[in-house]
mmCIF file with all atom_site columns, C-alpha atoms and ligand atoms in Angstrom:
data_model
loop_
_atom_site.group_PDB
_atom_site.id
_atom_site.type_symbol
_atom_site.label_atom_id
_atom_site.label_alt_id
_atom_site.label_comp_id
_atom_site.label_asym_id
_atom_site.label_entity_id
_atom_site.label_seq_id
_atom_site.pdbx_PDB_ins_code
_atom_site.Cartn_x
_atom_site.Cartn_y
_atom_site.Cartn_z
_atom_site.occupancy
_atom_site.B_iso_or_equiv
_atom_site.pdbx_formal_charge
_atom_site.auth_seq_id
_atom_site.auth_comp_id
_atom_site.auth_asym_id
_atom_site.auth_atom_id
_atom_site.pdbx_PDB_model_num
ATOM   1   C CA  . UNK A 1 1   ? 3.130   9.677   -22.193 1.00 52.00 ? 1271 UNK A CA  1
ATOM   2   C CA  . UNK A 1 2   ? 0.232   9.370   -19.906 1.00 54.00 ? 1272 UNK A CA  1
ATOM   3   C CA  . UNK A 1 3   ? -3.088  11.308  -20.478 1.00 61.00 ? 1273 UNK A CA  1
ATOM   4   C CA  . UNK A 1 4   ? -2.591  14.644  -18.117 1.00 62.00 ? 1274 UNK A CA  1
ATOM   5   C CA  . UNK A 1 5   ? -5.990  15.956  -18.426 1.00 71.00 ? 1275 UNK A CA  1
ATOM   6   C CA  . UNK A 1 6   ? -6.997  12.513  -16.649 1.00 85.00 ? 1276 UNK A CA  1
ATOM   7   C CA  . UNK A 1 7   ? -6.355  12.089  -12.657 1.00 92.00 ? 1277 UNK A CA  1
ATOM   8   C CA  . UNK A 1 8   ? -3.914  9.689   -11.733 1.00 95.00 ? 1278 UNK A CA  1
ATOM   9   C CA  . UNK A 1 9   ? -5.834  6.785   -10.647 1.00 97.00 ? 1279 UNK A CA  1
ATOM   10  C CA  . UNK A 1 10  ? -3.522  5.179   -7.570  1.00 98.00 ? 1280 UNK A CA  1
ATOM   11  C CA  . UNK A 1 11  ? -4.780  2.114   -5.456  1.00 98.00 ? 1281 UNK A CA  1
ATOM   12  C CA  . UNK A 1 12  ? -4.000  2.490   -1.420  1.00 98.00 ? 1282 UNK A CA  1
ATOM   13  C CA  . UNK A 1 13  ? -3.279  -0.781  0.309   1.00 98.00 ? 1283 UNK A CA  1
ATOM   14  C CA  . UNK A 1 14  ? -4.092  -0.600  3.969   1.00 98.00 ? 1284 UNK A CA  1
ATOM   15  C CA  . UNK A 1 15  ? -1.917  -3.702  5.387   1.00 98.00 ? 1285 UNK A CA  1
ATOM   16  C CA  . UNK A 1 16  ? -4.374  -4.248  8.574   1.00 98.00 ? 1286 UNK A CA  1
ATOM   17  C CA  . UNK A 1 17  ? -7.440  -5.625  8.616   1.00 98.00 ? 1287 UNK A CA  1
ATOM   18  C CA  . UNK A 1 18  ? -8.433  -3.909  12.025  1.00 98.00 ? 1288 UNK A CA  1
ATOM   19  C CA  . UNK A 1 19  ? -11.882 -1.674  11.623  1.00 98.00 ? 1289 UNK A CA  1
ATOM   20  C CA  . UNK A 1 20  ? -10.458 1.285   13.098  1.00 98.00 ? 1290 UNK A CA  1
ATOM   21  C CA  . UNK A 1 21  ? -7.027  1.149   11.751  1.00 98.00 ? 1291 UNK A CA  1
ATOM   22  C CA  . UNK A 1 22  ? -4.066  3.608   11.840  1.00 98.00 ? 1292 UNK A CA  1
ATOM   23  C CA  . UNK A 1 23  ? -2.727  2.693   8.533   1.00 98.00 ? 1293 UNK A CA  1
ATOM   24  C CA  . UNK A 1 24  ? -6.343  3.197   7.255   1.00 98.00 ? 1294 UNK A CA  1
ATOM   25  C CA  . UNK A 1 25  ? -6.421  6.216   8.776   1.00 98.00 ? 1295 UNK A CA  1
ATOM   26  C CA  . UNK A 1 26  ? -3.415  7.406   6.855   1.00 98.00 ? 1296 UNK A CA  1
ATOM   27  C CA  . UNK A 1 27  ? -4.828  6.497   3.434   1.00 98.00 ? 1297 UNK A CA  1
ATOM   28  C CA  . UNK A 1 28  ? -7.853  8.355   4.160   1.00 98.00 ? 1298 UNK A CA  1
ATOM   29  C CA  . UNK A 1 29  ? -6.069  11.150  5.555   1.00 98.00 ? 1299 UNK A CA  1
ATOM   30  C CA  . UNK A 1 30  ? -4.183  11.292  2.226   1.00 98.00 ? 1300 UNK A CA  1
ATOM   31  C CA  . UNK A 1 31  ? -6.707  10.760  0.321   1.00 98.00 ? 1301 UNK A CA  1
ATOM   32  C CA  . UNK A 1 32  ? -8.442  13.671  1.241   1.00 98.00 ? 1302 UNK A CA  1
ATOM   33  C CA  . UNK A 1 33  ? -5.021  15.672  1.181   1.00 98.00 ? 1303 UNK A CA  1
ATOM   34  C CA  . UNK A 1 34  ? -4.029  14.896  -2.507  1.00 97.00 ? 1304 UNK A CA  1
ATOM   35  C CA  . UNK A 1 35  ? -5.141  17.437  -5.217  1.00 93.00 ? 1305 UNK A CA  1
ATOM   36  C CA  . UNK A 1 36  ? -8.037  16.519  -7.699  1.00 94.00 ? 1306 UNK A CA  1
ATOM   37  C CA  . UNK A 1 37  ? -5.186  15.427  -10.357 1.00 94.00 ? 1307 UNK A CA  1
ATOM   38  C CA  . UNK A 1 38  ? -4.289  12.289  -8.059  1.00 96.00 ? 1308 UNK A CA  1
ATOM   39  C CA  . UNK A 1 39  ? -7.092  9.858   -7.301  1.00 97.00 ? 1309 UNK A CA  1
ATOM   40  C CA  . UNK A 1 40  ? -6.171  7.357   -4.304  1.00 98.00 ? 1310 UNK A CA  1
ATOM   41  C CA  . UNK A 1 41  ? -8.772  4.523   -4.194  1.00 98.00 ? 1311 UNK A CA  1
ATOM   42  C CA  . UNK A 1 42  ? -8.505  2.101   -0.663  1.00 98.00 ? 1312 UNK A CA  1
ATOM   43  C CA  . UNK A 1 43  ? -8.546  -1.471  -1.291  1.00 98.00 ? 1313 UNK A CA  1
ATOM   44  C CA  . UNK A 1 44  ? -8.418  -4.191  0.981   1.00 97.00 ? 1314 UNK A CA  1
ATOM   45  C CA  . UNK A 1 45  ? -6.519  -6.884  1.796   1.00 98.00 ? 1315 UNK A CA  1
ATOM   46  C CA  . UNK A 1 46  ? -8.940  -9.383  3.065   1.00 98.00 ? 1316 UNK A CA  1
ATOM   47  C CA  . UNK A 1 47  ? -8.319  -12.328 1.133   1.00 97.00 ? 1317 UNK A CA  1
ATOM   48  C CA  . UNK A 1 48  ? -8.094  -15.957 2.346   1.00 97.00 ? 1318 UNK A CA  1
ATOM   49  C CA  . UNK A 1 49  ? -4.868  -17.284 2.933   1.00 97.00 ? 1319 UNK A CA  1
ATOM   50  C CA  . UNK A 1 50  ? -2.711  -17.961 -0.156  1.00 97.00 ? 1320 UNK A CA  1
ATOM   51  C CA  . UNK A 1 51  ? -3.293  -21.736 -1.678  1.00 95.00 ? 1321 UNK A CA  1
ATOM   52  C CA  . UNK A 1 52  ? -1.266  -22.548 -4.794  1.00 94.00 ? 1322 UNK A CA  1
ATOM   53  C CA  . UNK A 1 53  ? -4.515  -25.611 -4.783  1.00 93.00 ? 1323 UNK A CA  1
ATOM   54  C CA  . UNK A 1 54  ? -6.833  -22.247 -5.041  1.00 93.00 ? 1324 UNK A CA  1
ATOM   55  C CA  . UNK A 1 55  ? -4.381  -20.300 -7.536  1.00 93.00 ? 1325 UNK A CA  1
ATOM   56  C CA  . UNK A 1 56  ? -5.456  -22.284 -11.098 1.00 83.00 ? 1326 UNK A CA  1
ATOM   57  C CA  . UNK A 1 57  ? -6.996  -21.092 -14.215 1.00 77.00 ? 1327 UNK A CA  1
ATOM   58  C CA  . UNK A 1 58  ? -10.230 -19.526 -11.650 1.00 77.00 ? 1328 UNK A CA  1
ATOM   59  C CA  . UNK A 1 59  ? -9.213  -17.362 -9.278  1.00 77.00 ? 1329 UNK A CA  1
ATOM   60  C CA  . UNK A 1 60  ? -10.969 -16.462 -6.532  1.00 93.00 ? 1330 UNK A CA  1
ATOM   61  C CA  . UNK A 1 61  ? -13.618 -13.421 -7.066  1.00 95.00 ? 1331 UNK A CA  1
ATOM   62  C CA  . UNK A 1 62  ? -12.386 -11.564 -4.756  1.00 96.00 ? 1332 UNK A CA  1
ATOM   63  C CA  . UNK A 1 63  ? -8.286  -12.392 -5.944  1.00 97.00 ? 1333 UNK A CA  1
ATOM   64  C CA  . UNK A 1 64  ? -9.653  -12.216 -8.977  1.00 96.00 ? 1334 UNK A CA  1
ATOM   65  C CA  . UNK A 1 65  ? -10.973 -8.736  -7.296  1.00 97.00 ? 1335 UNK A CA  1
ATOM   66  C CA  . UNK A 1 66  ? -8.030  -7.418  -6.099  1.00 98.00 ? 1336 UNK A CA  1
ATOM   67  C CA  . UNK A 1 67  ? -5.844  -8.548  -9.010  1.00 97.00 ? 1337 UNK A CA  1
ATOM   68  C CA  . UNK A 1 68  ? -7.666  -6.787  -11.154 1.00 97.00 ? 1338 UNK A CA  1
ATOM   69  C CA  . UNK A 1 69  ? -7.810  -3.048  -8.791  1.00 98.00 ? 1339 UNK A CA  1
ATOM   70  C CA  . UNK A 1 70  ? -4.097  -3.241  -9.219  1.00 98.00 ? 1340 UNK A CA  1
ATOM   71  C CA  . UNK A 1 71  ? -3.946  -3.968  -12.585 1.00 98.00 ? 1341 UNK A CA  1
ATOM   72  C CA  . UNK A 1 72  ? -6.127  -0.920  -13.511 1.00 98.00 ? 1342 UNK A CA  1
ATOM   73  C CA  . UNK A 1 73  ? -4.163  1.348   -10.697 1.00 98.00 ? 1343 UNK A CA  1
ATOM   74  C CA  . UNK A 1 74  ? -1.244  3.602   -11.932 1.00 97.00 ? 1344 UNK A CA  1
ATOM   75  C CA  . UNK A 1 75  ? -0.028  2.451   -8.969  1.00 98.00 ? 1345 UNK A CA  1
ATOM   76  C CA  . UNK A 1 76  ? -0.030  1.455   -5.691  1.00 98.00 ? 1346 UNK A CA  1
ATOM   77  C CA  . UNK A 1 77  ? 0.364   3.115   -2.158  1.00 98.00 ? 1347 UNK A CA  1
ATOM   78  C CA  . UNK A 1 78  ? 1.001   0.894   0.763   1.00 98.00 ? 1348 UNK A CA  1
ATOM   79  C CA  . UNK A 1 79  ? 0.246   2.156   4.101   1.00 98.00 ? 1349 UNK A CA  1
ATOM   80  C CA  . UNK A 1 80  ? 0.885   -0.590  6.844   1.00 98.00 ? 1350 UNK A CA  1
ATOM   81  C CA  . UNK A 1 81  ? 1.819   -1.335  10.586  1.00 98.00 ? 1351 UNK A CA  1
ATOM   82  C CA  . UNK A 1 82  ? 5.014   -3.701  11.724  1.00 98.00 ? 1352 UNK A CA  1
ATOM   83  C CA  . UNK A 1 83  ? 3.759   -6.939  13.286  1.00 98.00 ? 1353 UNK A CA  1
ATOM   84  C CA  . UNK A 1 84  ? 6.993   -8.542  15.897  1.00 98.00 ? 1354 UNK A CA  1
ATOM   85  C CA  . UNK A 1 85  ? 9.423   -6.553  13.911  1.00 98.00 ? 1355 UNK A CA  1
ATOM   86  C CA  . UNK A 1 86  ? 8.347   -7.482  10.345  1.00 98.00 ? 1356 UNK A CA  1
ATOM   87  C CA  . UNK A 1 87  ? 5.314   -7.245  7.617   1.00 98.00 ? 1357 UNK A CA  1
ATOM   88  C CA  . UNK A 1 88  ? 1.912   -8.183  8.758   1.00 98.00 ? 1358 UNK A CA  1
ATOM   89  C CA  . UNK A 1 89  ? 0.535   -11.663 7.855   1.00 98.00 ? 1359 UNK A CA  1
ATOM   90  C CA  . UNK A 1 90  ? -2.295  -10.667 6.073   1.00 98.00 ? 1360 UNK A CA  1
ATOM   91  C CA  . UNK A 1 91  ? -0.582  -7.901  3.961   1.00 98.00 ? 1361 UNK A CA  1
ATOM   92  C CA  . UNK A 1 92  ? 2.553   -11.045 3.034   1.00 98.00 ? 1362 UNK A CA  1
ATOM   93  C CA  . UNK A 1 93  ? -0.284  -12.892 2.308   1.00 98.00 ? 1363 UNK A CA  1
ATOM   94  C CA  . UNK A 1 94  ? -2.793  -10.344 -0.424  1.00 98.00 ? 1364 UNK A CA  1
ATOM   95  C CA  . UNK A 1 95  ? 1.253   -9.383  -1.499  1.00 98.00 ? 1365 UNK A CA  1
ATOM   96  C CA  . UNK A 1 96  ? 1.337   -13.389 -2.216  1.00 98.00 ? 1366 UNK A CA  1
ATOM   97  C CA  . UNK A 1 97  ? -1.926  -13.581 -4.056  1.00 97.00 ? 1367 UNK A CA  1
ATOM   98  C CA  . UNK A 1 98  ? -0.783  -10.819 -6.174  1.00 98.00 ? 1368 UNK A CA  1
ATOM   99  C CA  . UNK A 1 99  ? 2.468   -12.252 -7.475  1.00 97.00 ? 1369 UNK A CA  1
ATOM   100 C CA  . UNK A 1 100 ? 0.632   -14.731 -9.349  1.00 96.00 ? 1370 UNK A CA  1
ATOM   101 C CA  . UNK A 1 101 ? 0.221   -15.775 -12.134 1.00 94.00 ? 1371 UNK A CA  1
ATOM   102 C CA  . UNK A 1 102 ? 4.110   -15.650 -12.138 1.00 93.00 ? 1372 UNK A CA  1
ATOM   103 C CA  . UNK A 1 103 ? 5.876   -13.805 -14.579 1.00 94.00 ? 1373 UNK A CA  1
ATOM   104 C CA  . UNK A 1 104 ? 2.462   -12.013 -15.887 1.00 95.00 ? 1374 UNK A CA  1
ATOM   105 C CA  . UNK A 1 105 ? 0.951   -10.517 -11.802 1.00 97.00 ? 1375 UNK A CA  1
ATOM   106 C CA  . UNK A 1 106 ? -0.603  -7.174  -12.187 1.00 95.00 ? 1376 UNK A CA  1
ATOM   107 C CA  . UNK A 1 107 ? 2.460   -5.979  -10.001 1.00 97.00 ? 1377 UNK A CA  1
ATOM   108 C CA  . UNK A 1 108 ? 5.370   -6.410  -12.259 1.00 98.00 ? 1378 UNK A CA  1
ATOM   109 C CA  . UNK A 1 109 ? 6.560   -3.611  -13.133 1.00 97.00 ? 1379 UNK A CA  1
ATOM   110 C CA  . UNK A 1 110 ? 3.482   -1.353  -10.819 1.00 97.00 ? 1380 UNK A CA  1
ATOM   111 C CA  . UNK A 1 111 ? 4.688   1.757   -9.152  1.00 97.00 ? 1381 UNK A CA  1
ATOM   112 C CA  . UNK A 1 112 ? 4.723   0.962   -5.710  1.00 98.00 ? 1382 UNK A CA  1
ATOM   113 C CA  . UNK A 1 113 ? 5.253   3.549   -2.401  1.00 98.00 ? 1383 UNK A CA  1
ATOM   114 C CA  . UNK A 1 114 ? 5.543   2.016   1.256   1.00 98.00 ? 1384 UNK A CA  1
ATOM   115 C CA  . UNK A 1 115 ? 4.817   4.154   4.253   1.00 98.00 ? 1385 UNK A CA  1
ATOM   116 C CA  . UNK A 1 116 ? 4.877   2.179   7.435   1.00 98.00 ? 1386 UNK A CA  1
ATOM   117 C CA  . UNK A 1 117 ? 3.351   3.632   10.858  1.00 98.00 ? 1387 UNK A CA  1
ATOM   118 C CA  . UNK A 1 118 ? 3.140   2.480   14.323  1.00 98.00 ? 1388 UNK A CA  1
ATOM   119 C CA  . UNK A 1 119 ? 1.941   4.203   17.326  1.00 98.00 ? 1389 UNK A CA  1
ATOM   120 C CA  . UNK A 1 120 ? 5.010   3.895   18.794  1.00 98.00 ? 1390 UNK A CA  1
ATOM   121 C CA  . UNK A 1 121 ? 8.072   6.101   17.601  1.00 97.00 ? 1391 UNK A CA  1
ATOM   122 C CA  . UNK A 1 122 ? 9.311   3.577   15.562  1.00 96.00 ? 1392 UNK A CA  1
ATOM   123 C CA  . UNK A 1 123 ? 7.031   3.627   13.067  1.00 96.00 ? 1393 UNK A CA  1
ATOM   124 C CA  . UNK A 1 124 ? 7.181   0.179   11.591  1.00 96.00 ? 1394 UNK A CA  1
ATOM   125 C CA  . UNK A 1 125 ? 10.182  1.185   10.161  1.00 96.00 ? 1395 UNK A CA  1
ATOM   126 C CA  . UNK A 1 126 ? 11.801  -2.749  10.065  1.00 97.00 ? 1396 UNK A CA  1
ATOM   127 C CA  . UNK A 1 127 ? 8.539   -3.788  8.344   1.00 98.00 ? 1397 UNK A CA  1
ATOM   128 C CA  . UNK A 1 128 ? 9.121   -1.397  5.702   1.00 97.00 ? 1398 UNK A CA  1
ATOM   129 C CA  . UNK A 1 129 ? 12.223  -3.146  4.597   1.00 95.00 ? 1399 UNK A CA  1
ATOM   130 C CA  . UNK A 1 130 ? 10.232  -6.550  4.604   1.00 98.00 ? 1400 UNK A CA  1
ATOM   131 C CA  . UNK A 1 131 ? 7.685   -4.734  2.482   1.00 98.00 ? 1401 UNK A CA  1
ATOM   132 C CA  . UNK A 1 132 ? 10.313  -3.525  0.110   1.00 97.00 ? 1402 UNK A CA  1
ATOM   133 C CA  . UNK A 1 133 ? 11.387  -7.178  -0.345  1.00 98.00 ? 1403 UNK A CA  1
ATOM   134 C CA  . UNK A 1 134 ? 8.738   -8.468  -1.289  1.00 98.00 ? 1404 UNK A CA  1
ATOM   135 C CA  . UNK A 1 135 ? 7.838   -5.879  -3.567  1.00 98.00 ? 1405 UNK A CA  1
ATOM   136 C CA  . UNK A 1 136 ? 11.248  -6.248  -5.327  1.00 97.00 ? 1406 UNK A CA  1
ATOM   137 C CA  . UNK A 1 137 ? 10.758  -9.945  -5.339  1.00 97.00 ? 1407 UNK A CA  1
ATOM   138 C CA  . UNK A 1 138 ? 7.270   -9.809  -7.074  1.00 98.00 ? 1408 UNK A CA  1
ATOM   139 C CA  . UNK A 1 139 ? 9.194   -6.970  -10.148 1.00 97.00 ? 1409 UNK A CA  1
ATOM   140 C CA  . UNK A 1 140 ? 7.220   -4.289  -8.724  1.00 98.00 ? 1410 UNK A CA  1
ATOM   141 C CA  . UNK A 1 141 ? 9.120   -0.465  -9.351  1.00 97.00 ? 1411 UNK A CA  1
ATOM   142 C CA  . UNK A 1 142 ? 9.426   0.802   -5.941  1.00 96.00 ? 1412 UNK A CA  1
ATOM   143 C CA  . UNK A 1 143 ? 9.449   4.219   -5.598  1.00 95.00 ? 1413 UNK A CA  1
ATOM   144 C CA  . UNK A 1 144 ? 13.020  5.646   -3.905  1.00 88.00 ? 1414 UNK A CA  1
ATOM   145 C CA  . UNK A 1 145 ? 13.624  8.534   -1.896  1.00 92.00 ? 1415 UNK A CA  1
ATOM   146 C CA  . UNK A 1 146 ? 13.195  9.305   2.090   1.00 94.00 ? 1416 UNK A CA  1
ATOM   147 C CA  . UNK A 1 147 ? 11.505  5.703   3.887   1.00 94.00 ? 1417 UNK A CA  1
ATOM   148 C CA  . UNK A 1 148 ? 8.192   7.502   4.766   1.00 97.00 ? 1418 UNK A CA  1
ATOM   149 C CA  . UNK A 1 149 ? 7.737   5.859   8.389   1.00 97.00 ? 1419 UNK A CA  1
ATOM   150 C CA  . UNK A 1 150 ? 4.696   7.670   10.603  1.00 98.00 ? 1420 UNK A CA  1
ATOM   151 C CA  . UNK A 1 151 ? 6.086   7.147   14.366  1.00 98.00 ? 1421 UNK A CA  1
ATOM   152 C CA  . UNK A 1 152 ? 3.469   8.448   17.522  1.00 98.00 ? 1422 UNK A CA  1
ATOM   153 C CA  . UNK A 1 153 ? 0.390   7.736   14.419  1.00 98.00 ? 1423 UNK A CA  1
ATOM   154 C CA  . UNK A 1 154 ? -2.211  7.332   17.323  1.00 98.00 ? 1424 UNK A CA  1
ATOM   155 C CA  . UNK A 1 155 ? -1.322  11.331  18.267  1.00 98.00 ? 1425 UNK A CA  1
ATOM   156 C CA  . UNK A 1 156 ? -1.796  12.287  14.283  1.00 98.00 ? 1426 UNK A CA  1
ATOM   157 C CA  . UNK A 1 157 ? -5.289  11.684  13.346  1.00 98.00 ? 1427 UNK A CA  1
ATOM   158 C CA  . UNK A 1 158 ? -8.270  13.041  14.090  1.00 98.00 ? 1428 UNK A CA  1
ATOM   159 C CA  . UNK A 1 159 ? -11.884 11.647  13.074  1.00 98.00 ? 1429 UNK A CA  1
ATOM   160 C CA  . UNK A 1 160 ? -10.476 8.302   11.512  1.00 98.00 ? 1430 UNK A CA  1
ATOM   161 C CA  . UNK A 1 161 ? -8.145  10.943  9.065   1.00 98.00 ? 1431 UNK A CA  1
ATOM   162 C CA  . UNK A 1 162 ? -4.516  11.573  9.263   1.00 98.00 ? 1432 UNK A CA  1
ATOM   163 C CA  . UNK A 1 163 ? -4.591  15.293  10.095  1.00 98.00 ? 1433 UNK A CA  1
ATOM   164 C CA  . UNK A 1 164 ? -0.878  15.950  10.866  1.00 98.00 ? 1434 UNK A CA  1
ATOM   165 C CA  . UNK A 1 165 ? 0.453   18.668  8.762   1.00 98.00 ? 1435 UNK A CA  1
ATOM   166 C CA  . UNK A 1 166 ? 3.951   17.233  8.960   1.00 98.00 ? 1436 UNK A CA  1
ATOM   167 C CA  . UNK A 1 167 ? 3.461   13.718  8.349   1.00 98.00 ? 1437 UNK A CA  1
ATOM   168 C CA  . UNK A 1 168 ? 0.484   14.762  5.032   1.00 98.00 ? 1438 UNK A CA  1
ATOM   169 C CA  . UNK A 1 169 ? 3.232   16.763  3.150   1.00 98.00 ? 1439 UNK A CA  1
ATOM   170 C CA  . UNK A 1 170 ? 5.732   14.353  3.672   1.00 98.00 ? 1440 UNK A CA  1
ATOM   171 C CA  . UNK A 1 171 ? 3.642   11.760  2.216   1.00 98.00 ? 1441 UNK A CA  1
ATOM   172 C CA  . UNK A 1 172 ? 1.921   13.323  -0.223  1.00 98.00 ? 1442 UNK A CA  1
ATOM   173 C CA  . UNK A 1 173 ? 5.185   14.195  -1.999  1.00 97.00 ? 1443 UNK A CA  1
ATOM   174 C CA  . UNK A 1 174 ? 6.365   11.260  -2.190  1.00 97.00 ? 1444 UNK A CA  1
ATOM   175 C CA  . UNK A 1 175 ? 3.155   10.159  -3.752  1.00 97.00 ? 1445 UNK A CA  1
ATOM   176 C CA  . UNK A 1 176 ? 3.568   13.378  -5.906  1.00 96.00 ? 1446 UNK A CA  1
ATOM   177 C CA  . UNK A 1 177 ? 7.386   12.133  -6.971  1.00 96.00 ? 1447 UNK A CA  1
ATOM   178 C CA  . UNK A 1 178 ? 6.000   8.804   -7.918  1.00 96.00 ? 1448 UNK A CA  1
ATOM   179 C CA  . UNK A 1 179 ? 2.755   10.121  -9.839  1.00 95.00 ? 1449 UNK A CA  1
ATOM   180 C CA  . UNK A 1 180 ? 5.696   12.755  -12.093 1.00 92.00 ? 1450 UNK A CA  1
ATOM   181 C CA  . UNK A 1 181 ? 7.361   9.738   -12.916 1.00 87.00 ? 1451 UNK A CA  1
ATOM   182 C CA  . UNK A 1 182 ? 4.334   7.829   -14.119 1.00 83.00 ? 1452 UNK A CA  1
ATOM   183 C CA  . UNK A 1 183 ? 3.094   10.763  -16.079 1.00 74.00 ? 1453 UNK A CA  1
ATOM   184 C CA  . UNK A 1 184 ? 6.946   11.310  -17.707 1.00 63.00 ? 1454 UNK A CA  1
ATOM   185 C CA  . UNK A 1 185 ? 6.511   7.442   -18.844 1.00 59.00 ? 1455 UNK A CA  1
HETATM 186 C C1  . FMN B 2 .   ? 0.484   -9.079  16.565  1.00 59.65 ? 1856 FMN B C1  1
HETATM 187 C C2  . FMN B 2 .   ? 0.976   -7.671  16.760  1.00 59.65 ? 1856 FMN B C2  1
HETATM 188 C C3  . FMN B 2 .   ? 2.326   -7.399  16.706  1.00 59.65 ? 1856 FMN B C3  1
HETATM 189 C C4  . FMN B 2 .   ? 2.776   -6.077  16.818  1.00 59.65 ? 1856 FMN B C4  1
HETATM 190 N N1  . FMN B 2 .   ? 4.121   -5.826  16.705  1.00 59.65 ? 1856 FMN B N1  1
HETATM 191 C C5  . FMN B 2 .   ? 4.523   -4.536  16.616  1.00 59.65 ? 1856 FMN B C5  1
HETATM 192 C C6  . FMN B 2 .   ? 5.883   -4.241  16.283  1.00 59.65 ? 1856 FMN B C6  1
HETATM 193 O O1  . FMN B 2 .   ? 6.719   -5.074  16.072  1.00 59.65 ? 1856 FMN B O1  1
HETATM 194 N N2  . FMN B 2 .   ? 6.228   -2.926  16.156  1.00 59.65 ? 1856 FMN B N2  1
HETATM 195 C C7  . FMN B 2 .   ? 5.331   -1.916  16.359  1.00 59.65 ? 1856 FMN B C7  1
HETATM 196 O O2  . FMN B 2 .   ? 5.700   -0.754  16.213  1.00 59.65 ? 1856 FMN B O2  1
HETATM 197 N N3  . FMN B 2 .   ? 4.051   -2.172  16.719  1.00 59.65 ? 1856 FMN B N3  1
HETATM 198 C C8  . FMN B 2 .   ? 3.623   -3.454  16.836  1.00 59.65 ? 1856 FMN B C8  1
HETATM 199 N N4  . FMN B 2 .   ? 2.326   -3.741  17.136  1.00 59.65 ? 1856 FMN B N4  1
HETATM 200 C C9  . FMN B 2 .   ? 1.416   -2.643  17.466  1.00 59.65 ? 1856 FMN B C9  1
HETATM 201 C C10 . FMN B 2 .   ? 0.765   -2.115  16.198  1.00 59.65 ? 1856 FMN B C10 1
HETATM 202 O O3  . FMN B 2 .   ? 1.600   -1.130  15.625  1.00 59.65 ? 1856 FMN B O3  1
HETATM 203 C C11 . FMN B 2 .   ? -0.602  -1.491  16.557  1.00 59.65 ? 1856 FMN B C11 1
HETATM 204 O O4  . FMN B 2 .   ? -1.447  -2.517  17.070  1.00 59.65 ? 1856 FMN B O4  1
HETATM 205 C C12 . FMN B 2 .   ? -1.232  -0.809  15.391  1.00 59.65 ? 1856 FMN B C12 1
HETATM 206 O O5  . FMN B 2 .   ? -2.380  -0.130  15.837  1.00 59.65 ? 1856 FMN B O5  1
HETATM 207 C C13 . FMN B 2 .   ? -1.593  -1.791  14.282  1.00 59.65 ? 1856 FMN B C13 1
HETATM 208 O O6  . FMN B 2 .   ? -1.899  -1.102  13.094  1.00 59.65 ? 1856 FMN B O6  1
HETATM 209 P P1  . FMN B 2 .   ? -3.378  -0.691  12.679  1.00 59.65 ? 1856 FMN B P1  1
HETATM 210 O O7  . FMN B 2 .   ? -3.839  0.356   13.670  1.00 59.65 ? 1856 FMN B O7  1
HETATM 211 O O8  . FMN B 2 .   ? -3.250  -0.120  11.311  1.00 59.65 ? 1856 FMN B O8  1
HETATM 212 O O9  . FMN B 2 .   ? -4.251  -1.900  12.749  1.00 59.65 ? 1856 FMN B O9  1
HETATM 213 C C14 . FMN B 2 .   ? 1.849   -5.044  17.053  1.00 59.65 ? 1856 FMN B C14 1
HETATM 214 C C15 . FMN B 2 .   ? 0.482   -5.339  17.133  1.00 59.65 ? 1856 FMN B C15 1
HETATM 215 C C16 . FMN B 2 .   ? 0.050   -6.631  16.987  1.00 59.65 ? 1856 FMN B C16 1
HETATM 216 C C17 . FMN B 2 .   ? -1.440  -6.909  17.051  1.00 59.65 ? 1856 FMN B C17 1
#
């Protein structure tokens, strides 16, 4: 059983690189939503492009970096736009990074929610399923329930926050299912 008087430490993936950043948006939005007993750090995903050349006994500092944020995570809450119908290149690629070193990545095994968000009404809802690949491929436990997809995101946040009422509680129960299970483990 997990420690309860700790907070749940969770790492949020943004899966844009973009400065001002819907998805980033979201995270912080949620991050500032979530009561004290669920901590949501945001990461990044700015790594250089995966080279199995570059992926030997010294990794990177900043994989090394990032492989070690979602090792020490709880788990891990993807927020991320849909690029031509599918996962963004530079999210595949950090999701790449952290796969290795096979059969022993931080991710096997991690907790893992996807919300996916687009300003249009869609809401990236066809990258979410890419995401969700991936994940499985790499062993990480994706959480289930209602696809959390944030459709019209531009006309939800407010001051670089996700402010819609709707669109928070939605979210942050799903991130409150997945922090119960952790916690029963
Ligand atoms: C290369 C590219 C492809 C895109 N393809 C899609 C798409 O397939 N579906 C969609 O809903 N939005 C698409 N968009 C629009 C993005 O949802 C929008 O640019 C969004 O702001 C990106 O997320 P961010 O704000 O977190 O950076 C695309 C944007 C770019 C730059």
């Amino acid at each position: 059983m997990t420690d309860t008087s700790q907070p749940v430490s969770l790492l949020g993936l943004p899966g844009s690189l973009r400065r001002d950043s819907y998805a980033k948006a979201v995270l912080a939005g949620l991050q500032a939503d979530l009561a004290p007993d669920i901590r949501l750090e945001i990461g990044s995903i700015d790594l250089p492009l995966y080279n199995q050349d570059l992926d030997g006994h010294a990794a990177l500092p900043a994989v090394d970096a990032f492989r070690q944020a979602i090792a020490a995570a709880a788990g891990v809450v993807i927020v991320s736009p849909e690029y031509n119908y599918g996962i963004p290149g530079p999210l595949k690629n950090a999701l790449d990074w952290a796969s290795r070193p096979y059969g022993k990545a931080a991710l096997i095994g991690k907790p893992a929610l996807v919300i996916t968000t687009s300003p249009a009404f869609t809401g990236g809802v066809r990258a979410q399923d890419q995401i969700h690949g991936t994940l499985l491929a790499i062993g990480a436990r994706l959480a289930g329930g209602p696809q959390i997809v944030i459709g019209s995101v531009a006309d939800k946040i407010a001051d670089g926050r996700l402010v819609d009422r709707a669109s928070l509680d939605f979210a942050t129960a799903a991130i409150r299912r997945m922090t119960a299970e952790i916690g029963a483990r």
